mmCIF file of N, CA, C and O in Angstrom:
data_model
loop_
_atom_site.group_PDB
_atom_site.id
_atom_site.type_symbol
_atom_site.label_atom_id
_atom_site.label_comp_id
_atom_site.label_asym_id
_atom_site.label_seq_id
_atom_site.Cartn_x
_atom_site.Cartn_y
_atom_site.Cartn_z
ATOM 1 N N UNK A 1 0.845 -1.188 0.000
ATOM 2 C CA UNK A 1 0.000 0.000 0.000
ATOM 3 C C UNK A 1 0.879 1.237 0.000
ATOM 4 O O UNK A 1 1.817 1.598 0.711
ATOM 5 N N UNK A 2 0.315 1.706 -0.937
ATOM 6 C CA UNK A 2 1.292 3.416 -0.994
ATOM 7 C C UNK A 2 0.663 4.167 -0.200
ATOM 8 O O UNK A 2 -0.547 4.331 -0.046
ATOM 9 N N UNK A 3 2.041 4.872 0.582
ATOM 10 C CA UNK A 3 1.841 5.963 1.755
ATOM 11 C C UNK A 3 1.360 7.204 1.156
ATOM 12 O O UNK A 3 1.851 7.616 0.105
ATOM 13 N N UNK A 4 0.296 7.908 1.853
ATOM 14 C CA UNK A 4 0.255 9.203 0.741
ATOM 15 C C UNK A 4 0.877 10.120 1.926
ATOM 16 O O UNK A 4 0.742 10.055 3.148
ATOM 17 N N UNK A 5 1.807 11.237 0.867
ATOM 18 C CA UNK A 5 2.547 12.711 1.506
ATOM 19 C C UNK A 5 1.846 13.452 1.526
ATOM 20 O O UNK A 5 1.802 14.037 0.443
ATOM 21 N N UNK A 6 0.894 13.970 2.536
ATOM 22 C CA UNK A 6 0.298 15.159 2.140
ATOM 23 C C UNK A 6 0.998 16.135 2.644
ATOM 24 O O UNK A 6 1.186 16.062 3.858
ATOM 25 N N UNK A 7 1.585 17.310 1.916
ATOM 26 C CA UNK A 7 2.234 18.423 2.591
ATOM 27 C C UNK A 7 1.662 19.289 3.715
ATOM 28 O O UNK A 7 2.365 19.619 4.670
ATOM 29 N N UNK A 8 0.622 19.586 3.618
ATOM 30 C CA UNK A 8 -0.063 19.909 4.994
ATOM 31 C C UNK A 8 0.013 18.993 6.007
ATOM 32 O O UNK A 8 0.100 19.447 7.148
ATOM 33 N N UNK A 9 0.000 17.856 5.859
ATOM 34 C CA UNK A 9 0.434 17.002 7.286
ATOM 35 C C UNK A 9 1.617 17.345 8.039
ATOM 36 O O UNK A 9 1.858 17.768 9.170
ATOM 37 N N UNK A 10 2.450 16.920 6.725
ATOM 38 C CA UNK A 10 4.211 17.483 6.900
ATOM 39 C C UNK A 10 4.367 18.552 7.861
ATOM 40 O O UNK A 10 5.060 18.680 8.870
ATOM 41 N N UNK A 11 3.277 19.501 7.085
ATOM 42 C CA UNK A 11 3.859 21.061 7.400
ATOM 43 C C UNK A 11 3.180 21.315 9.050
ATOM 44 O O UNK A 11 3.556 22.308 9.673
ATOM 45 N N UNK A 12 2.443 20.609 9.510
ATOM 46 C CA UNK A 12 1.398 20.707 11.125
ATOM 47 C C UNK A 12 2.455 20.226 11.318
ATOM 48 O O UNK A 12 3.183 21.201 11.503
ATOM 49 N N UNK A 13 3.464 18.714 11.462
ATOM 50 C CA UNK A 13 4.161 18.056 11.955
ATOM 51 C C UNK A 13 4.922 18.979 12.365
ATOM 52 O O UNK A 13 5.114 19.182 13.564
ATOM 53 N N UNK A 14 5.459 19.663 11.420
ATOM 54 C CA UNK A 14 6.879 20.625 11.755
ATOM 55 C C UNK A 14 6.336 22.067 12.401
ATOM 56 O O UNK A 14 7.236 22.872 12.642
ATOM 57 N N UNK A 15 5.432 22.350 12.607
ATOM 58 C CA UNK A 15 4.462 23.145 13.248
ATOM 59 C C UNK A 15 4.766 24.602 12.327
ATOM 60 O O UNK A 15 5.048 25.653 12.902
ATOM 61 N N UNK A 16 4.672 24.504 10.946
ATOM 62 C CA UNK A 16 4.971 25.447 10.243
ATOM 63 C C UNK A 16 3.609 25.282 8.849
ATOM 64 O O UNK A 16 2.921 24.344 8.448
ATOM 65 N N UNK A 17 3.730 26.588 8.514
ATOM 66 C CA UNK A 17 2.494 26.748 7.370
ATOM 67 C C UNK A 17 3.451 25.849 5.904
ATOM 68 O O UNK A 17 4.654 25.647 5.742
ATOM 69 N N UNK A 18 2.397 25.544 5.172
ATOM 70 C CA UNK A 18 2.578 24.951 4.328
ATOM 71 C C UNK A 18 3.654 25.424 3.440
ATOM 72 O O UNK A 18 4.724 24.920 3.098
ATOM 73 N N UNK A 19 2.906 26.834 3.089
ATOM 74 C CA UNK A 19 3.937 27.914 2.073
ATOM 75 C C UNK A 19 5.767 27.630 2.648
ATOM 76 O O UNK A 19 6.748 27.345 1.961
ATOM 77 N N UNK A 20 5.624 27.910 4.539
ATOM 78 C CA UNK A 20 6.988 28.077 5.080
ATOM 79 C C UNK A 20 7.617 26.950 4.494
ATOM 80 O O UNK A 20 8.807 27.025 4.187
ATOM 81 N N UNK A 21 6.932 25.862 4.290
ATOM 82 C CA UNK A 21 7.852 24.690 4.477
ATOM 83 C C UNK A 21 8.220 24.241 2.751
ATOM 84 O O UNK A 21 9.099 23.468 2.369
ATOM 85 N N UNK A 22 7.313 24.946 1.987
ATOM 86 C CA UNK A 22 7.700 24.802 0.368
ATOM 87 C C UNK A 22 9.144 25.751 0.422
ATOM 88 O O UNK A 22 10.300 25.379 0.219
ATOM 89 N N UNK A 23 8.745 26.797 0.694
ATOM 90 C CA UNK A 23 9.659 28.083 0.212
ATOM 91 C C UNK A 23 11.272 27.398 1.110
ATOM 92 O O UNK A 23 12.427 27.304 0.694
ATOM 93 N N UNK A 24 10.771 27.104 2.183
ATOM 94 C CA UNK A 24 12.281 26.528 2.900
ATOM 95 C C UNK A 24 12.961 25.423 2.209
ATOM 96 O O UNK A 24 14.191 25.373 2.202
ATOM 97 N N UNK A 25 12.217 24.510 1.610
ATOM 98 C CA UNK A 25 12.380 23.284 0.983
ATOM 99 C C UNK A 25 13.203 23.647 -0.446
ATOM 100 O O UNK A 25 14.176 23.017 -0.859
ATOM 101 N N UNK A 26 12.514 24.943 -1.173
ATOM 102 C CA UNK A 26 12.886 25.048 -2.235
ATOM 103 C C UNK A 26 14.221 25.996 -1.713
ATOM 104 O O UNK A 26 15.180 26.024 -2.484
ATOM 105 N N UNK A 27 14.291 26.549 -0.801
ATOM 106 C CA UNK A 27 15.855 27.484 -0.703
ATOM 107 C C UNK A 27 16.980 26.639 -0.981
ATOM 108 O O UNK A 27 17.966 26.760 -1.707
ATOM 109 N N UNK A 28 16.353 25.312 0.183
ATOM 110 C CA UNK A 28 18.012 24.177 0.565
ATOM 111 C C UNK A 28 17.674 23.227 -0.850
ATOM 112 O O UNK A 28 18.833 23.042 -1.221
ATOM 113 N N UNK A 29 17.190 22.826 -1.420
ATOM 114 C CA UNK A 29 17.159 22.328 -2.597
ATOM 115 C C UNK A 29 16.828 22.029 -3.638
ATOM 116 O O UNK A 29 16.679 20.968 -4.245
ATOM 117 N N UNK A 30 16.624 23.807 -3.985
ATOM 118 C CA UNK A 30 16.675 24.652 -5.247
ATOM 119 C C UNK A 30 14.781 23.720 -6.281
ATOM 120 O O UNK A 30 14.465 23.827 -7.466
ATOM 121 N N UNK A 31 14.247 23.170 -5.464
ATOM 122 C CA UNK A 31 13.166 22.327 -6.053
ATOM 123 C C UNK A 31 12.325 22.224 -5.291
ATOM 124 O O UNK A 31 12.555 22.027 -4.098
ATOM 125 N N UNK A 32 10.758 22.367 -5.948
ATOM 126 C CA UNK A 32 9.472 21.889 -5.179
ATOM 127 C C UNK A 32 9.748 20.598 -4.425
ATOM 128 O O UNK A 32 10.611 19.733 -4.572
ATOM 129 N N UNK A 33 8.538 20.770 -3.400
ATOM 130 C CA UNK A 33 8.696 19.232 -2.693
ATOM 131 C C UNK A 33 8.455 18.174 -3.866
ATOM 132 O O UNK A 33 8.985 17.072 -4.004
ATOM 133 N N UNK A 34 7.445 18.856 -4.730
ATOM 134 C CA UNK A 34 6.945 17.917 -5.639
ATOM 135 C C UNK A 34 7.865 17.487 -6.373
ATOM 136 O O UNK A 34 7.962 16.279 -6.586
ATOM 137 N N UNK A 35 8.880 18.548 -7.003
ATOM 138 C CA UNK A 35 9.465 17.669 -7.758
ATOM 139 C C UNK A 35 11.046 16.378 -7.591
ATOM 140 O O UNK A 35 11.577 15.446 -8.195
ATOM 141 N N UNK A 36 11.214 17.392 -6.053
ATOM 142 C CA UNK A 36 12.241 16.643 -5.633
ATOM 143 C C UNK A 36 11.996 15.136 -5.631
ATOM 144 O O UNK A 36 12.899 14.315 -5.792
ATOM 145 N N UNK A 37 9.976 14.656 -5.325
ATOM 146 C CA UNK A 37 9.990 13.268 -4.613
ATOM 147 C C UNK A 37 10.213 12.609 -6.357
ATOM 148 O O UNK A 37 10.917 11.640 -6.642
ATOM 149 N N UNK A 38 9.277 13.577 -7.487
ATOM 150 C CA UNK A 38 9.229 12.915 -8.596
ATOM 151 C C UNK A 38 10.735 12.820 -9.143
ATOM 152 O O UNK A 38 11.055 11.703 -9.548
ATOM 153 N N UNK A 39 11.525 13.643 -9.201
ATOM 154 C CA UNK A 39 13.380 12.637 -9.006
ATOM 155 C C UNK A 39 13.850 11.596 -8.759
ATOM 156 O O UNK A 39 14.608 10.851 -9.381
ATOM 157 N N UNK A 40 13.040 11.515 -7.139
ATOM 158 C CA UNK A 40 13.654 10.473 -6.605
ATOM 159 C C UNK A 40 12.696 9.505 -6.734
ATOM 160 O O UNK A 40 13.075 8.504 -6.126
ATOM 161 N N UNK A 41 11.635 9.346 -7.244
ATOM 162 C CA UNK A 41 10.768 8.242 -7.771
ATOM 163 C C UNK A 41 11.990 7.615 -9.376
ATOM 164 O O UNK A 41 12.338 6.448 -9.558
ATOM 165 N N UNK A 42 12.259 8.479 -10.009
ATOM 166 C CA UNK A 42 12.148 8.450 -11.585
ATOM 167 C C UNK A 42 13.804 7.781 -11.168
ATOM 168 O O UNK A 42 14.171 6.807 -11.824
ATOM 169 N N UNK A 43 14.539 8.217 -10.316
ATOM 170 C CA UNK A 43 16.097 7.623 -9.855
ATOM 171 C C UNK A 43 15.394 5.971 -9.277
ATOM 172 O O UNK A 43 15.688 4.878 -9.760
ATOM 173 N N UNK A 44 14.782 6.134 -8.559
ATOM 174 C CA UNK A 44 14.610 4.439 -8.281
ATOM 175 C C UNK A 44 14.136 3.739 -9.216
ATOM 176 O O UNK A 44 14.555 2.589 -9.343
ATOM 177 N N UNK A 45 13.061 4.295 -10.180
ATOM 178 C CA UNK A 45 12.908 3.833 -11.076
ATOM 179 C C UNK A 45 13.917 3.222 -12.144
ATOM 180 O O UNK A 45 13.879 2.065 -12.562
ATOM 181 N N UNK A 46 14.767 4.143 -12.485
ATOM 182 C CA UNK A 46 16.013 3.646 -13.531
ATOM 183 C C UNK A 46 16.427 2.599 -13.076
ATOM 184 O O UNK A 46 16.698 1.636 -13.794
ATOM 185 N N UNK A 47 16.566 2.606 -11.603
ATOM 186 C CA UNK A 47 17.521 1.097 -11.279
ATOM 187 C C UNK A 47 16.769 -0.003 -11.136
ATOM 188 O O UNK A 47 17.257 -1.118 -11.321
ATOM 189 N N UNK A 48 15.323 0.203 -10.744
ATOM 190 C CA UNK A 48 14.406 -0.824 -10.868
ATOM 191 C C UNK A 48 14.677 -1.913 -12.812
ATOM 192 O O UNK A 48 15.085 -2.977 -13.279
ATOM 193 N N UNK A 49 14.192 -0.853 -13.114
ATOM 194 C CA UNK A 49 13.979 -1.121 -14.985
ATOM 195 C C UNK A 49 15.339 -1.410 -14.990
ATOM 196 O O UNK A 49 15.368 -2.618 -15.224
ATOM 197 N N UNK A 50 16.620 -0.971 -14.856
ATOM 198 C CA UNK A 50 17.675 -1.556 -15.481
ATOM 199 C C UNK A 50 18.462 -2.781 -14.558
ATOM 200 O O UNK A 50 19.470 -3.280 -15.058
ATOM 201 N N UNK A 51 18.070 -3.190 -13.415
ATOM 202 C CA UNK A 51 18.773 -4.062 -12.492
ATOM 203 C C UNK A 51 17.592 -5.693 -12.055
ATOM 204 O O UNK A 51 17.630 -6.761 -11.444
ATOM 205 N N UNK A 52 16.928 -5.073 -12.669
ATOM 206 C CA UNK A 52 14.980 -6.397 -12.315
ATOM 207 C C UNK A 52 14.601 -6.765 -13.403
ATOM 208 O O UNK A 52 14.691 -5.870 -14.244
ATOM 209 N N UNK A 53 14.199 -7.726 -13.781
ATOM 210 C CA UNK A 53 12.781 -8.028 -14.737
ATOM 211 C C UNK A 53 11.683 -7.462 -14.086
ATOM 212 O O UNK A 53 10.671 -7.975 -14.563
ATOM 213 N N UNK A 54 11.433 -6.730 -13.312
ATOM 214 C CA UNK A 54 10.104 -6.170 -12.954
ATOM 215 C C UNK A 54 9.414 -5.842 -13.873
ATOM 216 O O UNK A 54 10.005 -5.312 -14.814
ATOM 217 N N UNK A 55 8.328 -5.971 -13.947
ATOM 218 C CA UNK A 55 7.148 -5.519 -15.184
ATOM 219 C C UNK A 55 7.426 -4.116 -14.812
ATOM 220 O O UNK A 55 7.727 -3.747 -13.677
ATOM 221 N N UNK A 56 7.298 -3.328 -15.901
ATOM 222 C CA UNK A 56 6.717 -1.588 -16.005
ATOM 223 C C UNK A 56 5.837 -1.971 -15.014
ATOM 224 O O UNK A 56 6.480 -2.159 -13.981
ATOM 225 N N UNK A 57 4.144 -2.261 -14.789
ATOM 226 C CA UNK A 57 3.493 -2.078 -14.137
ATOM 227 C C UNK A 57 3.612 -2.353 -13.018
ATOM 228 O O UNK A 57 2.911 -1.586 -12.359
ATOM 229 N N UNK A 58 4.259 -3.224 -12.247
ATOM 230 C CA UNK A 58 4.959 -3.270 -11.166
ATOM 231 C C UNK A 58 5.740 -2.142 -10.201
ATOM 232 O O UNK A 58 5.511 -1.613 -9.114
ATOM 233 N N UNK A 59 6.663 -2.085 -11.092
ATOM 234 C CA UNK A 59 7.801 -0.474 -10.736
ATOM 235 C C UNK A 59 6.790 0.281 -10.395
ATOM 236 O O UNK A 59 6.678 0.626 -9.219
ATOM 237 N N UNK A 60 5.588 0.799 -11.643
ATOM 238 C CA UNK A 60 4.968 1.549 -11.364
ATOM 239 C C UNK A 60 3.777 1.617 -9.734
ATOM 240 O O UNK A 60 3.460 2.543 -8.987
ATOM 241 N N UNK A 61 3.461 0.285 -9.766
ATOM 242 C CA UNK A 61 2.722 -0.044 -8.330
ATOM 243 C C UNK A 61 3.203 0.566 -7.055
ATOM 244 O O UNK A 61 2.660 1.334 -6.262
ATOM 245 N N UNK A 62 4.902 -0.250 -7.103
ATOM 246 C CA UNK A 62 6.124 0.314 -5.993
ATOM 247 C C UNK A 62 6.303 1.487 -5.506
ATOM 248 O O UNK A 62 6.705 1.839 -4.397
ATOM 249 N N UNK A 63 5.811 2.372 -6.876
ATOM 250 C CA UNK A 63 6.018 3.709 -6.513
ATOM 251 C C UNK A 63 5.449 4.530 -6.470
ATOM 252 O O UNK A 63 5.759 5.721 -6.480
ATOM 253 N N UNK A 64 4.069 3.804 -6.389
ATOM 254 C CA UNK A 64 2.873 4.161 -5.889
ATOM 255 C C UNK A 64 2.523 5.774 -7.138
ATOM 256 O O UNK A 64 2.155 6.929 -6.924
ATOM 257 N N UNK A 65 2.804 5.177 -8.099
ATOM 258 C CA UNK A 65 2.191 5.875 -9.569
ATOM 259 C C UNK A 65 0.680 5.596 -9.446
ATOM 260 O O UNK A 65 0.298 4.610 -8.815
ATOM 261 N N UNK A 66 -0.534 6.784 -10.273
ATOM 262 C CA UNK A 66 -1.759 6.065 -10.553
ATOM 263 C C UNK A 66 -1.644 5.118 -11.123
ATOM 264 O O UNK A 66 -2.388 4.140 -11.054
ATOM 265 N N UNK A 67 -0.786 5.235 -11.719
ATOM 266 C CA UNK A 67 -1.119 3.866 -13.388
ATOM 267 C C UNK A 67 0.157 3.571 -13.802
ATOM 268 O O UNK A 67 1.129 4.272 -13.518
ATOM 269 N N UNK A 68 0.201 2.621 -14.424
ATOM 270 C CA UNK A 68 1.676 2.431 -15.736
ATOM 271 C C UNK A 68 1.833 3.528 -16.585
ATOM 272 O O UNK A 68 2.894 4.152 -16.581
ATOM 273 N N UNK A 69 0.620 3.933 -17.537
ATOM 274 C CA UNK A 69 0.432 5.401 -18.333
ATOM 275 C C UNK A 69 1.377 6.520 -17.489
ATOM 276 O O UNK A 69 2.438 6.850 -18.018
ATOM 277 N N UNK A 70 1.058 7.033 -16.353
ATOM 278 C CA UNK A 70 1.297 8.231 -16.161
ATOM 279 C C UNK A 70 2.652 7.972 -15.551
ATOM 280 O O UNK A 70 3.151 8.881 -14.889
ATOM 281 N N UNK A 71 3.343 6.770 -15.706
ATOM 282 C CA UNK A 71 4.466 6.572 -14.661
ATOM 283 C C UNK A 71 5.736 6.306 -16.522
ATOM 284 O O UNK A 71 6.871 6.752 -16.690
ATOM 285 N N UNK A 72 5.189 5.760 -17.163
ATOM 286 C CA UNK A 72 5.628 5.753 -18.299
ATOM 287 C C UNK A 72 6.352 6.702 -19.185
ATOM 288 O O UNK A 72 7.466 6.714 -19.709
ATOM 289 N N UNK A 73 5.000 7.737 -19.157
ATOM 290 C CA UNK A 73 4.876 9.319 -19.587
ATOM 291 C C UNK A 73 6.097 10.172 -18.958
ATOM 292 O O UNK A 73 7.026 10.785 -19.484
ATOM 293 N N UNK A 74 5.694 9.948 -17.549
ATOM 294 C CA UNK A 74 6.684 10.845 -16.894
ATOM 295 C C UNK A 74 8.236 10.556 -16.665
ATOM 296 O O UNK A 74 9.109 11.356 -16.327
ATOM 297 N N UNK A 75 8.363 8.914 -16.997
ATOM 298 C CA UNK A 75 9.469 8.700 -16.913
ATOM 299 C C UNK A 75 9.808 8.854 -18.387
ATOM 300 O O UNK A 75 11.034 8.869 -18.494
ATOM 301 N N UNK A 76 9.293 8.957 -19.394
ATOM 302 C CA UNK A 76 10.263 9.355 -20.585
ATOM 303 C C UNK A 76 10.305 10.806 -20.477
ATOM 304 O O UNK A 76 11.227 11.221 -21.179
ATOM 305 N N UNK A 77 9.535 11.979 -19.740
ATOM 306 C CA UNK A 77 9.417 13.270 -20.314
ATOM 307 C C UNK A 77 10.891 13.503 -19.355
ATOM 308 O O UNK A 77 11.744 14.306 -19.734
ATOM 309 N N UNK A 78 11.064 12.645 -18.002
ATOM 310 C CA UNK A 78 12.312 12.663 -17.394
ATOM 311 C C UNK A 78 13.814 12.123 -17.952
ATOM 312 O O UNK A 78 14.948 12.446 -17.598
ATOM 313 N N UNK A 79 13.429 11.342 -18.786
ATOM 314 C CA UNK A 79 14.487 10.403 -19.069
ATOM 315 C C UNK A 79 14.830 10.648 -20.677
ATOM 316 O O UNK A 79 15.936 10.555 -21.209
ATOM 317 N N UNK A 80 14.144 10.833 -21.011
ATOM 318 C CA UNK A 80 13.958 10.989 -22.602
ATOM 319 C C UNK A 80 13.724 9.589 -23.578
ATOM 320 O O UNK A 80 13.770 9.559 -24.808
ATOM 321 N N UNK A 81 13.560 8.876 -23.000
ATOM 322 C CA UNK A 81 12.355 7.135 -23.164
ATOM 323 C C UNK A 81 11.888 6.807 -22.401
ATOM 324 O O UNK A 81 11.910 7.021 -21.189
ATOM 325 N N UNK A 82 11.192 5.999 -23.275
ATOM 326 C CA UNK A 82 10.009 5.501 -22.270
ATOM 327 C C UNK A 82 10.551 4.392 -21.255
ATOM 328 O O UNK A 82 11.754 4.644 -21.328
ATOM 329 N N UNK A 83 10.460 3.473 -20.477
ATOM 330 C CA UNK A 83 10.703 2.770 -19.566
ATOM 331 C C UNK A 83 11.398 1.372 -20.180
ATOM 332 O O UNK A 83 12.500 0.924 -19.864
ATOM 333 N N UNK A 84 10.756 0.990 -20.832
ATOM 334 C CA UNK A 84 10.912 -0.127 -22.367
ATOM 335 C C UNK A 84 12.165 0.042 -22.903
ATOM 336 O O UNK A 84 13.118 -0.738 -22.880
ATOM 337 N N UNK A 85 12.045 1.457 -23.530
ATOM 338 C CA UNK A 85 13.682 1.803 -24.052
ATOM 339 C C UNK A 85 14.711 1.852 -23.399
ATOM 340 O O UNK A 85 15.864 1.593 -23.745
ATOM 341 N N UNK A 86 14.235 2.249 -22.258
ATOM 342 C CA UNK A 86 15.699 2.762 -21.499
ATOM 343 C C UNK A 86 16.488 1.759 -21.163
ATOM 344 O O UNK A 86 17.710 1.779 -21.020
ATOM 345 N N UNK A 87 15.499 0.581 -21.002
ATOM 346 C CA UNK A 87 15.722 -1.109 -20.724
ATOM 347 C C UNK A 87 16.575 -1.559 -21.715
ATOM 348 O O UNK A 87 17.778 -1.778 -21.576
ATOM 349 N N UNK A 88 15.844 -1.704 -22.827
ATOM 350 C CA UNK A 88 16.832 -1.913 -24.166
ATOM 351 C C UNK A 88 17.456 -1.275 -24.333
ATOM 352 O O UNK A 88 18.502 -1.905 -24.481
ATOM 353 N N UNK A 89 17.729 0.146 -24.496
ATOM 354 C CA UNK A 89 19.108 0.680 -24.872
ATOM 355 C C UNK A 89 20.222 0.598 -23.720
ATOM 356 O O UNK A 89 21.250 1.223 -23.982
ATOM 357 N N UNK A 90 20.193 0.036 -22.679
ATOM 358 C CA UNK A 90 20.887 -0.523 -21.651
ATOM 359 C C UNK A 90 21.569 -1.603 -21.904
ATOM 360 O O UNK A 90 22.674 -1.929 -21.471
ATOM 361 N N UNK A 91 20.591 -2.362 -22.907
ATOM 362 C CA UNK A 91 21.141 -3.893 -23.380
ATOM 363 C C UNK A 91 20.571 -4.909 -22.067
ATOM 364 O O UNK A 91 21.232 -5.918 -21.824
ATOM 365 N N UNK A 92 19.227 -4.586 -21.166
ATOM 366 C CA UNK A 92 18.891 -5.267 -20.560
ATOM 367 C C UNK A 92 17.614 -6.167 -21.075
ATOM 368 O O UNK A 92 16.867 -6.588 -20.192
ATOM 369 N N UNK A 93 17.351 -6.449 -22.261
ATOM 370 C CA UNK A 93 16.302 -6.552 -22.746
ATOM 371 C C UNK A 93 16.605 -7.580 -23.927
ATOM 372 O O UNK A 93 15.701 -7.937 -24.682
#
């Protein structure tokens, strides 16, 4: 079961407003929360796809993507292929 982040949780936890904790987030590393996690989704991803036979839809489950589609999408608009390719042009395939 995928954990959901809600940033307002985050941000009560740390007893700070939401905005404080984007704008602080983005000072120390120069990136939305959002996009920092989608990095580090799309980095585990690469090693998933290039080190597993894991199905695409799998990886995508793991990482608690809606779908294969939108985990696909985003990993080629990150990667510059799709999940498939990156496999094969690795020579894992």
């Amino acid at each position: 079961m995928c954990k959901q982040w809600v940033l307002e949780n985050i941000a009560k936890e740390m007893l700070i407003s939401k905005s404080q904790l984007t704008r602080e987030f983005k000072k120390y590393f120069n990136l939305s929360p959002y996009q920092y996690l989608i990095n580090k989704k799309i980095s585990v991803a690469k090693q998933l796809v290039l080190n597993t036979q894991m199905k695409i839809l799998e990886i995508s489950n793991i990482l608690c993507f809606s779908d294969e589609y939108n985990f696909s999408n985003l990993f080629k608009a990150k990667v510059g292929v799709s999940p498939l390719e990156f496999r094969k042009k690795e020579g894992k395939l």
